[in-house]
Coordinates of C-alpha atoms in Angstrom, one line a residue:
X181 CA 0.0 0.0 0.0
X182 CA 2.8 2.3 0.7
X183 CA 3.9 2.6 -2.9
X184 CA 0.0 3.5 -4.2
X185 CA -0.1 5.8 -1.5
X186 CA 2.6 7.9 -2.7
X187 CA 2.3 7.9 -6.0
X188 CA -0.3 10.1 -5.8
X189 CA 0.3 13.8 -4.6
X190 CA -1.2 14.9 -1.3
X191 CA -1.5 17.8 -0.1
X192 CA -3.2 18.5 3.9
X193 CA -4.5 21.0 5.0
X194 CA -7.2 23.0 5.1
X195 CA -6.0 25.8 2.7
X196 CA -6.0 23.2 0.0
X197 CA -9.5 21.9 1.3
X198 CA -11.4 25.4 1.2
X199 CA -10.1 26.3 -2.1
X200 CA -10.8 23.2 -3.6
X201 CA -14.4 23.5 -2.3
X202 CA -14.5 26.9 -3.4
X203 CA -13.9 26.2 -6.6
X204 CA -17.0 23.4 -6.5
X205 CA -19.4 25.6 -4.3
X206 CA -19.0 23.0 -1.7
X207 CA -19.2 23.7 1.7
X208 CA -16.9 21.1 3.4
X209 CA -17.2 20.4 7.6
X210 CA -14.2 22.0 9.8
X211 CA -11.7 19.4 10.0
X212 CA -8.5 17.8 8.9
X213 CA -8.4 16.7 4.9
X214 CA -6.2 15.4 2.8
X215 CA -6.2 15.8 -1.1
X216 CA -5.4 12.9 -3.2
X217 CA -4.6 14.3 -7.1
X218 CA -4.9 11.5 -9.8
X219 CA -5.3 11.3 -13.2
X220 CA -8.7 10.8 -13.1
X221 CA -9.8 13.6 -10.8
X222 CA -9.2 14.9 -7.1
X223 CA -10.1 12.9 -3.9
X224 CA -10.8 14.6 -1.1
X225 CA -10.6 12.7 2.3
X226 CA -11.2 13.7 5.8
X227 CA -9.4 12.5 8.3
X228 CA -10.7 11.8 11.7
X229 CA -8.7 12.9 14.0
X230 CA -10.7 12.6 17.5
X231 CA -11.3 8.9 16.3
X232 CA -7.7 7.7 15.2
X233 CA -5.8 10.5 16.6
X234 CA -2.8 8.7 16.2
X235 CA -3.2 7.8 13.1
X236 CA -3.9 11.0 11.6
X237 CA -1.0 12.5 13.5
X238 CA 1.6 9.8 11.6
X239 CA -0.5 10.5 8.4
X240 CA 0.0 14.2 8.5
X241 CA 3.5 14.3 9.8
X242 CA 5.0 11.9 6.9
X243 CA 3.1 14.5 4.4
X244 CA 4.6 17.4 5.9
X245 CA 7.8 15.8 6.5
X246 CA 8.0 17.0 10.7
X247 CA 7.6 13.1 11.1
X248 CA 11.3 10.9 10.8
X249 CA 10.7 7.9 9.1
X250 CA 13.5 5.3 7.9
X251 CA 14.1 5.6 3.7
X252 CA 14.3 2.2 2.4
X253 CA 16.8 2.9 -0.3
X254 CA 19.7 3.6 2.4
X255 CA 18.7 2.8 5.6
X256 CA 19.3 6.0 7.0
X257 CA 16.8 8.1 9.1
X258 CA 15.1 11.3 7.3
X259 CA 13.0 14.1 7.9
X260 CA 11.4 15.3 4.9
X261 CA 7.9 14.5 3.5
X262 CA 7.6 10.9 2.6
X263 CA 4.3 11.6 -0.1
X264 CA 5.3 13.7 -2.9

């Protein structure tokens, strides 16, 4: 899963959110989103964070790279966004 995960670009944040439902006349609940571009469209998910707080935490960090996770390719630990 990790690899379909980021081979899509995701961007969190509300910012993102509102303008995207902007732009759609959509009128989204507050909360935590994450956007999901792909070729066939934009996926906007939200992300419960009072019901899998940790979860969501881990999820957000590793997109905004504040979250230190070990790259595969050398072993080495990195802090830097692991979805592009």
């Amino acid at each position: 899963m990790g690899s379909f995960v980021r081979s899509f670009t995701v961007w969190i944040g509300l910012l993102a959110v509102a303008t995207a439902a902007f732009a759609e006349g959509k009128k989204l609940p507050s909360g935590i989103y994450a956007i999901i571009e792909t070729g066939m469209g934009d996926i906007t998910i939200r992300l419960f964070d009072k019901d899998a707080p940790k979860t969501v935490e881990n999820f957000v960090g590793l997109s905004e790279g504040t979250k230190v996770w070990i790259d595969p390719k050398n072993g080495e630990k990195v802090k830097r966004p692991l979805y592009d």
